[in-house]
Amino acid sequence: MPVAFVTGINGQDGSYLAELLLKKGYKVVGMVRRSSTMNYERIEHLMDQITIVQGDLHDQGSLLGLLEEHRPSEIYNLAAQSFVPTSWNQPALTGDITALGVTRMLEAIRFIDPKIRFYQASSSEMFGKVLEVPQSENTPFYPRSPYGVAKVYGHWITINYRESFNLFAASGILFNHESPRRGLEFVTRKISDAVARIKLELAKELRLGNLEAQRDWGFAGDYVEAMWLMLQQAEPDNYVIGTGESHSVREFCEIAFAHVGLDYKQYVVQDERFYRPAEVDLLISDPSLAKKKLGWNLKVDFKQLVTMMVDADMKRLRVKK
Ligand code: NAP
Ligand code: GDD
């Protein structure tokens, strides 16, 4: 039974990836950091099938010890401080986890077993103030947040260890991907949650920042498949994963509210507090390499994604109400 080691297993992507790896017959070892409360909501349904271990990307010793003990053949490094606004308030912590944490994991691989295949969760946020439209593996980076800067480091250290030490280290440059398991502070989930609250008369308005920002939004369940495919290739590489379509926050609101028979204009209030010191205005991917080389394809389109998220929040909040 191949062993896969997943950091950030209790995050959005970790939960979908764990489901996929279990279906493919892996033993799944998931790393979580120590907390005074359990934070396993997204993986509750998998707890009897996966092995949960404690470790932290801040702590080199914990990574070395865990790899020595569990001897994985594949590592998916999904853990990060992943919320962009927090990266301006906690820039050094973001760099320590999201950038240097990658080096710590690569060092652990180098010392314990250089044959381990490594996936790094890189991000379209690295393209920032985009220098080319659409963005591909060859588009130069121009990050616009401490998070984006940290991800550029993580991407390049992955390539550097591939070239310096011949590690099988792949970097997936994933565009925004969402789901009913998305954290509540990210804009899509903030919208789907608010739509359900307003419809169920639990809230009266939704306060948002920049409605004109455009993102290439896909479904997280489709994207974890691409992560796995990257580690099954003969050679490691970098791959852009996205839908090739872009939509504004405003469009997301329009479809989400309309799905429950409401007009977003009556409920959405723009609020300065949610604007960013530097914005990423437009992201749109060119995923042709992944389609050609990995044979990767989407199953869920934009409208299906929005309605799936609203339906899930309606269901959850109806029960709560
Ligand atoms: P997420 O839901 O925020 O999950 C992040 C995970 O990292 C959580 O499990 C978190 O654990 C863990 N973590 C944070 N700091 C840690 C530390 N010091 N040591 C160990 N674990 C730590 O993020 P996601 O949406 O699943 O994204 C997964 C990865 O893909 C992230 O690296 C993200 O930056 C990247 N990415 C995401 C997207 C997207 O659109 N979702 C796009 C491109 C790239 P706690 O629960 O304890 O906080
Ligand atoms: N979070 C949030 N809250 N965003 C808002 C709001 C609001 O109230 N109002 C408008 N927005 C706009 C933001 O300004 C941004 O342009 C866009 O909505 C998307 O914001 P997020 O959903 O927070 O995601 P992100 O694009 O900043 O980052 C996500 O995607 C990256 C990939 O490009 C995260 O998942 C990152 O971890 C990931 O790397």
mmCIF file of C-alpha atoms and ligand atoms in Angstrom:
data_model
loop_
_atom_site.group_PDB
_atom_site.id
_atom_site.type_symbol
_atom_site.label_atom_id
_atom_site.label_comp_id
_atom_site.label_asym_id
_atom_site.label_seq_id
_atom_site.Cartn_x
_atom_site.Cartn_y
_atom_site.Cartn_z
ATOM 1 C CA MET A 1 0.000 0.000 0.000
ATOM 2 C CA PRO A 2 1.665 3.327 -1.031
ATOM 3 C CA VAL A 3 1.862 5.895 1.767
ATOM 4 C CA ALA A 4 0.909 9.530 1.071
ATOM 5 C CA PHE A 5 1.770 12.247 3.577
ATOM 6 C CA VAL A 6 -0.456 15.335 3.464
ATOM 7 C CA THR A 7 0.243 18.586 5.319
ATOM 8 C CA GLY A 8 -2.827 20.792 5.841
ATOM 9 C CA ILE A 9 -5.090 17.728 5.708
ATOM 10 C CA ASN A 10 -7.798 19.485 7.721
ATOM 11 C CA GLY A 11 -7.894 22.387 5.243
ATOM 12 C CA GLN A 12 -10.253 22.610 2.261
ATOM 13 C CA ASP A 13 -7.921 20.923 -0.242
ATOM 14 C CA GLY A 14 -6.532 18.432 2.270
ATOM 15 C CA SER A 15 -9.997 17.010 2.864
ATOM 16 C CA TYR A 16 -10.738 16.473 -0.854
ATOM 17 C CA LEU A 17 -7.247 15.119 -1.522
ATOM 18 C CA ALA A 18 -7.553 12.641 1.348
ATOM 19 C CA GLU A 19 -10.826 11.334 -0.152
ATOM 20 C CA LEU A 20 -9.169 10.917 -3.557
ATOM 21 C CA LEU A 21 -6.057 9.168 -2.198
ATOM 22 C CA LEU A 22 -8.147 6.747 -0.123
ATOM 23 C CA LYS A 23 -10.161 5.859 -3.238
ATOM 24 C CA LYS A 24 -6.890 5.191 -5.051
ATOM 25 C CA GLY A 25 -5.749 2.774 -2.353
ATOM 26 C CA TYR A 26 -3.185 4.864 -0.459
ATOM 27 C CA LYS A 27 -2.518 4.789 3.235
ATOM 28 C CA VAL A 28 -3.058 8.470 4.086
ATOM 29 C CA VAL A 29 -1.025 10.095 6.852
ATOM 30 C CA GLY A 30 -2.218 13.637 7.570
ATOM 31 C CA MET A 31 -0.243 16.201 9.520
ATOM 32 C CA VAL A 32 -2.050 18.687 11.758
ATOM 33 C CA ARG A 33 -0.562 21.271 14.090
ATOM 34 C CA ARG A 34 -1.223 21.104 17.792
ATOM 35 C CA SER A 35 -4.201 23.150 18.916
ATOM 36 C CA SER A 36 -6.112 23.363 22.198
ATOM 37 C CA THR A 37 -9.302 22.477 20.315
ATOM 38 C CA MET A 38 -9.824 19.891 17.578
ATOM 39 C CA ASN A 39 -10.320 21.371 14.149
ATOM 40 C CA TYR A 40 -11.326 18.291 12.134
ATOM 41 C CA GLU A 41 -14.712 19.386 10.770
ATOM 42 C CA ARG A 42 -13.739 18.841 7.122
ATOM 43 C CA ILE A 43 -12.252 15.387 7.706
ATOM 44 C CA GLU A 44 -14.615 14.069 10.381
ATOM 45 C CA HIS A 45 -16.067 11.565 7.904
ATOM 46 C CA LEU A 46 -12.579 10.163 7.174
ATOM 47 C CA MET A 47 -11.175 9.880 10.683
ATOM 48 C CA ASP A 48 -11.413 6.086 10.864
ATOM 49 C CA GLN A 49 -9.596 5.697 7.511
ATOM 50 C CA ILE A 50 -6.657 8.105 7.862
ATOM 51 C CA THR A 51 -3.755 8.423 10.291
ATOM 52 C CA ILE A 52 -3.529 11.834 11.936
ATOM 53 C CA VAL A 53 -0.129 12.930 13.241
ATOM 54 C CA GLN A 54 1.024 16.132 14.924
ATOM 55 C CA GLY A 55 3.677 18.340 13.366
ATOM 56 C CA ASP A 56 4.275 21.916 12.305
ATOM 57 C CA LEU A 57 5.916 23.523 9.288
ATOM 58 C CA HIS A 58 7.718 25.818 11.759
ATOM 59 C CA ASP A 59 9.450 22.834 13.317
ATOM 60 C CA GLN A 60 12.150 21.020 11.336
ATOM 61 C CA GLY A 61 12.485 18.229 13.910
ATOM 62 C CA SER A 62 8.812 17.308 13.703
ATOM 63 C CA LEU A 63 9.022 16.920 9.919
ATOM 64 C CA LEU A 64 12.165 14.783 10.075
ATOM 65 C CA GLY A 65 10.650 12.574 12.778
ATOM 66 C CA LEU A 66 7.355 12.080 10.922
ATOM 67 C CA LEU A 67 8.980 11.147 7.602
ATOM 68 C CA GLU A 68 11.351 8.750 9.356
ATOM 69 C CA GLU A 69 8.409 7.097 11.130
ATOM 70 C CA HIS A 70 5.886 6.913 8.248
ATOM 71 C CA ARG A 71 8.176 6.562 5.188
ATOM 72 C CA PRO A 72 5.808 8.035 2.575
ATOM 73 C CA SER A 73 6.388 7.711 -1.159
ATOM 74 C CA GLU A 74 4.488 10.942 -1.890
ATOM 75 C CA ILE A 75 4.180 14.218 0.044
ATOM 76 C CA TYR A 76 1.546 16.855 -0.674
ATOM 77 C CA ASN A 77 2.532 20.122 0.999
ATOM 78 C CA LEU A 78 -0.800 21.922 1.329
ATOM 79 C CA ALA A 79 -0.219 23.621 4.688
ATOM 80 C CA ALA A 80 0.146 27.395 4.593
ATOM 81 C CA GLN A 81 -1.069 30.650 6.084
ATOM 82 C CA SER A 82 -3.388 30.914 3.088
ATOM 83 C CA PHE A 83 -5.580 33.982 3.715
ATOM 84 C CA VAL A 84 -4.216 36.957 1.762
ATOM 85 C CA PRO A 85 -5.432 39.817 4.062
ATOM 86 C CA THR A 86 -3.844 38.138 7.119
ATOM 87 C CA SER A 87 -0.520 38.188 5.315
ATOM 88 C CA TRP A 88 -0.373 42.005 5.676
ATOM 89 C CA ASN A 89 -1.073 41.785 9.419
ATOM 90 C CA GLN A 90 1.261 38.813 10.020
ATOM 91 C CA PRO A 91 3.840 39.054 7.229
ATOM 92 C CA ALA A 92 6.741 37.420 9.070
ATOM 93 C CA LEU A 93 4.616 34.485 10.240
ATOM 94 C CA THR A 94 3.258 34.084 6.705
ATOM 95 C CA GLY A 95 6.825 33.972 5.364
ATOM 96 C CA ASP A 96 7.900 31.509 8.010
ATOM 97 C CA ILE A 97 5.122 29.006 7.233
ATOM 98 C CA THR A 98 4.257 29.617 3.579
ATOM 99 C CA ALA A 99 7.826 30.199 2.327
ATOM 100 C CA LEU A 100 10.394 28.697 4.739
ATOM 101 C CA GLY A 101 8.058 25.830 5.652
ATOM 102 C CA VAL A 102 8.568 24.521 2.109
ATOM 103 C CA THR A 103 12.341 24.472 2.581
ATOM 104 C CA ARG A 104 11.965 22.628 5.870
ATOM 105 C CA MET A 105 9.896 19.939 4.172
ATOM 106 C CA LEU A 106 12.339 19.667 1.253
ATOM 107 C CA GLU A 107 15.243 19.375 3.706
ATOM 108 C CA ALA A 108 13.418 16.594 5.545
ATOM 109 C CA ILE A 109 12.943 14.744 2.238
ATOM 110 C CA ARG A 110 16.609 15.207 1.325
ATOM 111 C CA PHE A 111 17.770 13.737 4.636
ATOM 112 C CA ILE A 112 15.208 10.948 5.095
ATOM 113 C CA ASP A 113 14.523 9.696 1.561
ATOM 114 C CA PRO A 114 15.338 11.693 -1.600
ATOM 115 C CA LYS A 115 13.150 9.335 -3.637
ATOM 116 C CA ILE A 116 9.959 10.756 -2.079
ATOM 117 C CA ARG A 117 7.821 12.590 -4.656
ATOM 118 C CA PHE A 118 6.895 16.109 -3.518
ATOM 119 C CA TYR A 119 3.960 18.352 -4.471
ATOM 120 C CA GLN A 120 4.111 22.065 -3.602
ATOM 121 C CA ALA A 121 0.847 24.036 -3.444
ATOM 122 C CA SER A 122 1.828 27.121 -5.433
ATOM 123 C CA SER A 123 -0.650 29.825 -6.317
ATOM 124 C CA SER A 124 -1.958 32.133 -9.035
ATOM 125 C CA GLU A 125 -1.522 34.879 -6.430
ATOM 126 C CA MET A 126 2.143 34.811 -7.580
ATOM 127 C CA PHE A 127 1.040 36.443 -10.874
ATOM 128 C CA GLY A 128 -0.465 39.364 -8.909
ATOM 129 C CA LYS A 129 -0.355 42.471 -11.094
ATOM 130 C CA VAL A 130 -0.404 40.294 -14.157
ATOM 131 C CA LEU A 131 2.275 40.747 -16.797
ATOM 132 C CA GLU A 132 0.453 38.614 -19.361
ATOM 133 C CA VAL A 133 -3.142 37.511 -20.077
ATOM 134 C CA PRO A 134 -3.888 34.611 -19.710
ATOM 135 C CA GLN A 135 -1.251 33.328 -17.277
ATOM 136 C CA SER A 136 0.744 30.184 -18.057
ATOM 137 C CA GLU A 137 3.773 28.390 -16.569
ATOM 138 C CA ASN A 138 5.996 30.881 -18.446
ATOM 139 C CA THR A 139 4.332 34.099 -17.262
ATOM 140 C CA PRO A 140 6.664 36.132 -14.986
ATOM 141 C CA PHE A 141 5.513 36.741 -11.410
ATOM 142 C CA TYR A 142 4.547 40.081 -9.826
ATOM 143 C CA PRO A 143 3.122 39.215 -6.384
ATOM 144 C CA ARG A 144 0.974 41.840 -4.636
ATOM 145 C CA SER A 145 0.829 40.581 -1.048
ATOM 146 C CA PRO A 146 3.226 39.119 1.520
ATOM 147 C CA TYR A 147 1.371 35.836 0.888
ATOM 148 C CA GLY A 148 2.088 36.061 -2.857
ATOM 149 C CA VAL A 149 5.739 36.849 -2.179
ATOM 150 C CA ALA A 150 6.001 33.846 0.164
ATOM 151 C CA LYS A 151 4.442 31.568 -2.472
ATOM 152 C CA VAL A 152 6.973 32.770 -5.077
ATOM 153 C CA TYR A 153 9.738 31.673 -2.678
ATOM 154 C CA GLY A 154 8.028 28.293 -2.161
ATOM 155 C CA HIS A 155 7.731 27.798 -5.918
ATOM 156 C CA TRP A 156 11.366 28.631 -6.643
ATOM 157 C CA ILE A 157 12.802 26.618 -3.752
ATOM 158 C CA THR A 158 10.845 23.628 -5.089
ATOM 159 C CA ILE A 159 12.442 24.096 -8.520
ATOM 160 C CA ASN A 160 15.831 24.688 -6.930
ATOM 161 C CA TYR A 161 15.744 21.415 -4.969
ATOM 162 C CA ARG A 162 14.612 19.630 -8.138
ATOM 163 C CA GLU A 163 17.634 20.998 -9.995
ATOM 164 C CA SER A 164 20.176 20.939 -7.150
ATOM 165 C CA PHE A 165 19.415 17.563 -5.568
ATOM 166 C CA ASN A 166 17.471 15.820 -8.325
ATOM 167 C CA LEU A 167 14.347 15.549 -6.160
ATOM 168 C CA PHE A 168 11.007 14.722 -7.787
ATOM 169 C CA ALA A 169 9.533 18.089 -6.763
ATOM 170 C CA ALA A 170 6.478 19.365 -8.658
ATOM 171 C CA SER A 171 4.848 22.783 -8.344
ATOM 172 C CA GLY A 172 1.130 23.177 -9.026
ATOM 173 C CA ILE A 173 0.232 26.813 -9.764
ATOM 174 C CA LEU A 174 -3.424 26.572 -8.849
ATOM 175 C CA PHE A 175 -5.928 29.315 -9.544
ATOM 176 C CA ASN A 176 -8.683 29.971 -6.980
ATOM 177 C CA HIS A 177 -10.685 26.872 -6.163
ATOM 178 C CA GLU A 178 -13.681 26.800 -3.929
ATOM 179 C CA SER A 179 -16.254 24.442 -2.453
ATOM 180 C CA PRO A 180 -18.789 24.172 0.356
ATOM 181 C CA ARG A 181 -15.721 23.406 2.552
ATOM 182 C CA ARG A 182 -14.032 26.754 1.779
ATOM 183 C CA GLY A 183 -13.124 28.868 4.834
ATOM 184 C CA LEU A 184 -15.818 31.436 5.674
ATOM 185 C CA GLU A 185 -13.512 34.441 5.247
ATOM 186 C CA PHE A 186 -12.800 33.817 1.534
ATOM 187 C CA VAL A 187 -15.096 35.837 -0.710
ATOM 188 C CA THR A 188 -17.011 32.980 -2.384
ATOM 189 C CA ARG A 189 -17.947 31.282 0.863
ATOM 190 C CA LYS A 190 -18.613 34.621 2.539
ATOM 191 C CA ILE A 191 -21.142 35.252 -0.241
ATOM 192 C CA SER A 192 -22.780 31.792 -0.247
ATOM 193 C CA ASP A 193 -23.076 31.843 3.545
ATOM 194 C CA ALA A 194 -24.580 35.355 3.529
ATOM 195 C CA VAL A 195 -27.042 34.490 0.744
ATOM 196 C CA ALA A 196 -28.354 31.593 2.831
ATOM 197 C CA ARG A 197 -28.510 33.727 6.000
ATOM 198 C CA ILE A 198 -30.393 36.512 4.221
ATOM 199 C CA LYS A 199 -32.806 34.070 2.576
ATOM 200 C CA LEU A 200 -33.472 32.398 5.941
ATOM 201 C CA GLU A 201 -33.861 35.811 7.634
ATOM 202 C CA LEU A 202 -30.794 35.289 9.819
ATOM 203 C CA ALA A 203 -29.032 38.349 8.334
ATOM 204 C CA LYS A 204 -29.989 41.542 6.527
ATOM 205 C CA GLU A 205 -26.960 42.510 4.435
ATOM 206 C CA LEU A 206 -23.574 41.414 3.120
ATOM 207 C CA ARG A 207 -20.583 43.756 3.460
ATOM 208 C CA LEU A 208 -17.884 43.241 0.823
ATOM 209 C CA GLY A 209 -14.828 45.060 -0.547
ATOM 210 C CA ASN A 210 -13.879 45.278 -4.222
ATOM 211 C CA LEU A 211 -16.687 43.867 -6.380
ATOM 212 C CA GLU A 212 -14.808 44.333 -9.644
ATOM 213 C CA ALA A 213 -11.890 41.963 -8.879
ATOM 214 C CA GLN A 214 -11.883 39.051 -11.330
ATOM 215 C CA ARG A 215 -10.863 35.518 -10.517
ATOM 216 C CA ASP A 216 -10.589 32.211 -12.329
ATOM 217 C CA TRP A 217 -12.708 30.125 -9.936
ATOM 218 C CA GLY A 218 -12.937 26.329 -10.119
ATOM 219 C CA PHE A 219 -14.112 23.492 -7.867
ATOM 220 C CA ALA A 220 -11.556 22.194 -5.307
ATOM 221 C CA GLY A 221 -12.615 18.573 -5.876
ATOM 222 C CA ASP A 222 -11.449 18.829 -9.510
ATOM 223 C CA TYR A 223 -8.145 20.450 -8.568
ATOM 224 C CA VAL A 224 -6.893 17.785 -6.133
ATOM 225 C CA GLU A 225 -7.015 15.315 -9.024
ATOM 226 C CA ALA A 226 -4.446 17.507 -10.817
ATOM 227 C CA MET A 227 -2.163 17.405 -7.736
ATOM 228 C CA TRP A 228 -2.166 13.627 -7.772
ATOM 229 C CA LEU A 229 -1.606 13.462 -11.551
ATOM 230 C CA MET A 230 1.476 15.705 -11.236
ATOM 231 C CA LEU A 231 3.155 13.128 -8.994
ATOM 232 C CA GLN A 232 2.374 10.219 -11.365
ATOM 233 C CA GLN A 233 4.416 11.643 -14.286
ATOM 234 C CA ALA A 234 7.822 10.405 -15.423
ATOM 235 C CA GLU A 235 9.422 13.805 -14.647
ATOM 236 C CA PRO A 236 8.557 16.604 -12.205
ATOM 237 C CA ASP A 237 7.368 19.917 -13.674
ATOM 238 C CA ASN A 238 5.325 23.082 -13.003
ATOM 239 C CA TYR A 239 1.680 23.162 -14.043
ATOM 240 C CA VAL A 240 -0.965 25.875 -14.166
ATOM 241 C CA ILE A 241 -4.387 24.603 -13.085
ATOM 242 C CA GLY A 242 -7.493 26.699 -13.710
ATOM 243 C CA THR A 243 -10.659 26.949 -15.761
ATOM 244 C CA GLY A 244 -9.466 29.467 -18.374
ATOM 245 C CA GLU A 245 -12.497 31.646 -17.507
ATOM 246 C CA SER A 246 -12.654 34.725 -15.333
ATOM 247 C CA HIS A 247 -15.606 36.203 -13.417
ATOM 248 C CA SER A 248 -15.959 39.217 -11.135
ATOM 249 C CA VAL A 249 -16.972 39.161 -7.469
ATOM 250 C CA ARG A 250 -20.053 41.094 -8.642
ATOM 251 C CA GLU A 251 -21.006 38.257 -11.054
ATOM 252 C CA PHE A 252 -20.540 35.719 -8.265
ATOM 253 C CA CYS A 253 -22.967 37.756 -6.105
ATOM 254 C CA GLU A 254 -25.473 38.120 -8.931
ATOM 255 C CA ILE A 255 -25.689 34.368 -9.579
ATOM 256 C CA ALA A 256 -25.619 33.396 -5.891
ATOM 257 C CA PHE A 257 -28.451 35.738 -4.863
ATOM 258 C CA ALA A 258 -30.497 35.001 -8.003
ATOM 259 C CA HIS A 259 -30.291 31.272 -7.205
ATOM 260 C CA VAL A 260 -32.550 31.852 -4.178
ATOM 261 C CA GLY A 261 -34.709 34.438 -5.943
ATOM 262 C CA LEU A 262 -33.007 37.587 -4.563
ATOM 263 C CA ASP A 263 -31.416 40.648 -6.185
ATOM 264 C CA TYR A 264 -27.848 41.171 -4.851
ATOM 265 C CA LYS A 265 -28.110 44.960 -5.325
ATOM 266 C CA GLN A 266 -30.563 45.142 -2.431
ATOM 267 C CA TYR A 267 -28.271 43.397 0.060
ATOM 268 C CA VAL A 268 -24.611 43.940 -0.851
ATOM 269 C CA VAL A 269 -22.952 46.928 0.815
ATOM 270 C CA GLN A 270 -19.445 47.987 -0.162
ATOM 271 C CA ASP A 271 -17.247 48.494 2.867
ATOM 272 C CA GLU A 272 -13.773 50.091 2.904
ATOM 273 C CA ARG A 273 -12.639 47.616 5.569
ATOM 274 C CA PHE A 274 -12.526 44.802 3.029
ATOM 275 C CA TYR A 275 -10.366 46.598 0.457
ATOM 276 C CA ARG A 276 -6.707 45.510 0.261
ATOM 277 C CA PRO A 277 -3.550 47.642 0.383
ATOM 278 C CA ALA A 278 -2.642 46.194 -3.041
ATOM 279 C CA GLU A 279 -5.156 44.310 -5.169
ATOM 280 C CA VAL A 280 -4.905 41.511 -7.716
ATOM 281 C CA ASP A 281 -7.404 42.784 -10.289
ATOM 282 C CA LEU A 282 -7.563 39.991 -12.829
ATOM 283 C CA LEU A 283 -6.563 36.343 -12.893
ATOM 284 C CA ILE A 284 -7.217 34.025 -15.810
ATOM 285 C CA SER A 285 -5.370 30.810 -16.482
ATOM 286 C CA ASP A 286 -4.022 29.056 -19.523
ATOM 287 C CA PRO A 287 -4.186 25.409 -18.339
ATOM 288 C CA SER A 288 -3.289 23.914 -21.740
ATOM 289 C CA LEU A 289 -0.104 22.180 -20.520
ATOM 290 C CA ALA A 290 -2.020 20.352 -17.749
ATOM 291 C CA LYS A 291 -4.733 19.331 -20.201
ATOM 292 C CA LYS A 292 -2.209 18.028 -22.705
ATOM 293 C CA LYS A 293 0.381 16.390 -20.443
ATOM 294 C CA LEU A 294 -1.715 15.332 -17.428
ATOM 295 C CA GLY A 295 -4.965 14.714 -19.307
ATOM 296 C CA TRP A 296 -6.612 16.839 -16.590
ATOM 297 C CA ASN A 297 -10.093 18.273 -17.090
ATOM 298 C CA LEU A 298 -12.804 20.077 -15.142
ATOM 299 C CA LYS A 299 -16.076 18.464 -14.139
ATOM 300 C CA VAL A 300 -17.776 21.439 -12.438
ATOM 301 C CA ASP A 301 -18.301 24.783 -14.223
ATOM 302 C CA PHE A 302 -18.647 28.263 -12.680
ATOM 303 C CA LYS A 303 -22.438 28.341 -12.376
ATOM 304 C CA GLN A 304 -22.534 24.819 -10.922
ATOM 305 C CA LEU A 305 -19.887 25.844 -8.386
ATOM 306 C CA VAL A 306 -21.835 28.915 -7.221
ATOM 307 C CA THR A 307 -25.135 27.073 -6.899
ATOM 308 C CA MET A 308 -23.493 24.077 -5.194
ATOM 309 C CA MET A 309 -22.051 26.407 -2.539
ATOM 310 C CA VAL A 310 -25.331 28.265 -1.975
ATOM 311 C CA ASP A 311 -27.308 24.997 -1.771
ATOM 312 C CA ALA A 312 -24.863 23.587 0.790
ATOM 313 C CA ASP A 313 -25.096 26.687 2.990
ATOM 314 C CA MET A 314 -28.895 26.731 2.701
ATOM 315 C CA LYS A 315 -28.985 23.127 3.865
ATOM 316 C CA ARG A 316 -26.529 23.695 6.734
ATOM 317 C CA LEU A 317 -28.232 26.844 8.026
ATOM 318 C CA ARG A 318 -31.759 25.496 7.637
ATOM 319 C CA VAL A 319 -30.816 22.685 10.032
ATOM 320 C CA LYS A 320 -29.217 25.201 12.399
ATOM 321 C CA LYS A 321 -32.285 27.458 12.262
HETATM 322 P P1 NAP B 1 -6.752 26.152 3.969
HETATM 323 O O1 NAP B 1 -8.133 25.621 3.946
HETATM 324 O O2 NAP B 1 -6.491 27.501 4.564
HETATM 325 O O3 NAP B 1 -5.813 25.075 4.696
HETATM 326 C C1 NAP B 1 -4.519 25.407 5.126
HETATM 327 C C2 NAP B 1 -4.023 24.284 6.008
HETATM 328 O O4 NAP B 1 -2.691 24.590 6.461
HETATM 329 C C3 NAP B 1 -4.869 24.050 7.271
HETATM 330 O O5 NAP B 1 -5.019 22.669 7.459
HETATM 331 C C4 NAP B 1 -3.978 24.649 8.376
HETATM 332 O O6 NAP B 1 -4.196 24.073 9.631
HETATM 333 C C5 NAP B 1 -2.609 24.252 7.851
HETATM 334 N N1 NAP B 1 -1.507 24.997 8.483
HETATM 335 C C6 NAP B 1 -1.398 26.331 8.621
HETATM 336 N N2 NAP B 1 -0.243 26.630 9.247
HETATM 337 C C7 NAP B 1 0.385 25.467 9.529
HETATM 338 C C8 NAP B 1 1.600 25.127 10.155
HETATM 339 N N3 NAP B 1 2.418 26.053 10.658
HETATM 340 N N4 NAP B 1 1.939 23.812 10.245
HETATM 341 C C9 NAP B 1 1.115 22.863 9.773
HETATM 342 N N5 NAP B 1 -0.067 23.117 9.186
HETATM 343 C C10 NAP B 1 -0.432 24.402 9.048
HETATM 344 O O7 NAP B 1 -6.144 26.219 2.475
HETATM 345 P P2 NAP B 1 -6.637 25.454 1.141
HETATM 346 O O8 NAP B 1 -7.608 26.320 0.432
HETATM 347 O O9 NAP B 1 -6.971 24.051 1.462
HETATM 348 O O10 NAP B 1 -5.290 25.514 0.291
HETATM 349 C C11 NAP B 1 -4.308 24.480 0.396
HETATM 350 C C12 NAP B 1 -2.973 25.029 -0.104
HETATM 351 O O11 NAP B 1 -3.098 25.463 -1.456
HETATM 352 C C13 NAP B 1 -2.440 26.235 0.660
HETATM 353 O O12 NAP B 1 -1.041 26.136 0.675
HETATM 354 C C14 NAP B 1 -2.866 27.424 -0.176
HETATM 355 O O13 NAP B 1 -2.011 28.513 0.048
HETATM 356 C C15 NAP B 1 -2.709 26.834 -1.566
HETATM 357 N N6 NAP B 1 -3.564 27.394 -2.611
HETATM 358 C C16 NAP B 1 -4.913 27.460 -2.417
HETATM 359 C C17 NAP B 1 -5.726 27.934 -3.426
HETATM 360 C C18 NAP B 1 -7.219 28.018 -3.258
HETATM 361 O O14 NAP B 1 -7.856 28.718 -4.054
HETATM 362 N N7 NAP B 1 -7.798 27.306 -2.303
HETATM 363 C C19 NAP B 1 -5.152 28.347 -4.658
HETATM 364 C C20 NAP B 1 -3.773 28.232 -4.812
HETATM 365 C C21 NAP B 1 -2.985 27.748 -3.798
HETATM 366 P P3 NAP B 1 -5.165 24.791 10.734
HETATM 367 O O15 NAP B 1 -6.527 24.235 10.467
HETATM 368 O O16 NAP B 1 -4.566 24.342 12.010
HETATM 369 O O17 NAP B 1 -5.106 26.265 10.499
HETATM 370 N N1 GDD B 2 -11.914 37.678 1.323
HETATM 371 C C1 GDD B 2 -12.635 38.687 0.796
HETATM 372 N N2 GDD B 2 -13.611 39.282 1.540
HETATM 373 N N3 GDD B 2 -12.381 39.082 -0.470
HETATM 374 C C2 GDD B 2 -13.129 40.072 -0.995
HETATM 375 C C3 GDD B 2 -14.138 40.709 -0.277
HETATM 376 C C4 GDD B 2 -14.393 40.308 1.067
HETATM 377 O O1 GDD B 2 -15.253 40.821 1.761
HETATM 378 N N4 GDD B 2 -14.717 41.651 -1.084
HETATM 379 C C5 GDD B 2 -14.088 41.597 -2.254
HETATM 380 N N5 GDD B 2 -13.115 40.650 -2.211
HETATM 381 C C6 GDD B 2 -12.171 40.350 -3.302
HETATM 382 C C7 GDD B 2 -10.707 40.437 -2.864
HETATM 383 O O2 GDD B 2 -10.291 41.804 -2.848
HETATM 384 C C8 GDD B 2 -10.055 39.602 -3.950
HETATM 385 O O3 GDD B 2 -9.777 40.397 -5.072
HETATM 386 C C9 GDD B 2 -11.128 38.566 -4.321
HETATM 387 O O4 GDD B 2 -12.341 39.005 -3.712
HETATM 388 C C10 GDD B 2 -10.825 37.136 -3.865
HETATM 389 O O5 GDD B 2 -10.493 37.151 -2.491
HETATM 390 P P1 GDD B 2 -10.337 35.786 -1.635
HETATM 391 O O6 GDD B 2 -11.539 34.953 -1.795
HETATM 392 O O7 GDD B 2 -9.934 36.193 -0.256
HETATM 393 O O8 GDD B 2 -9.177 35.004 -2.384
HETATM 394 P P2 GDD B 2 -7.744 35.452 -2.951
HETATM 395 O O9 GDD B 2 -7.843 35.490 -4.445
HETATM 396 O O10 GDD B 2 -7.231 36.658 -2.274
HETATM 397 O O11 GDD B 2 -6.827 34.241 -2.478
HETATM 398 C C11 GDD B 2 -7.232 32.889 -2.644
HETATM 399 O O12 GDD B 2 -6.813 32.411 -3.905
HETATM 400 C C12 GDD B 2 -5.394 32.329 -4.079
HETATM 401 C C13 GDD B 2 -5.162 31.819 -5.508
HETATM 402 O O13 GDD B 2 -5.167 32.887 -6.395
HETATM 403 C C14 GDD B 2 -6.644 32.077 -1.493
HETATM 404 O O14 GDD B 2 -7.197 30.784 -1.506
HETATM 405 C C15 GDD B 2 -5.141 31.936 -1.621
HETATM 406 O O15 GDD B 2 -4.661 31.022 -0.626
HETATM 407 C C16 GDD B 2 -4.844 31.379 -3.022
HETATM 408 O O16 GDD B 2 -3.465 31.199 -3.210
#
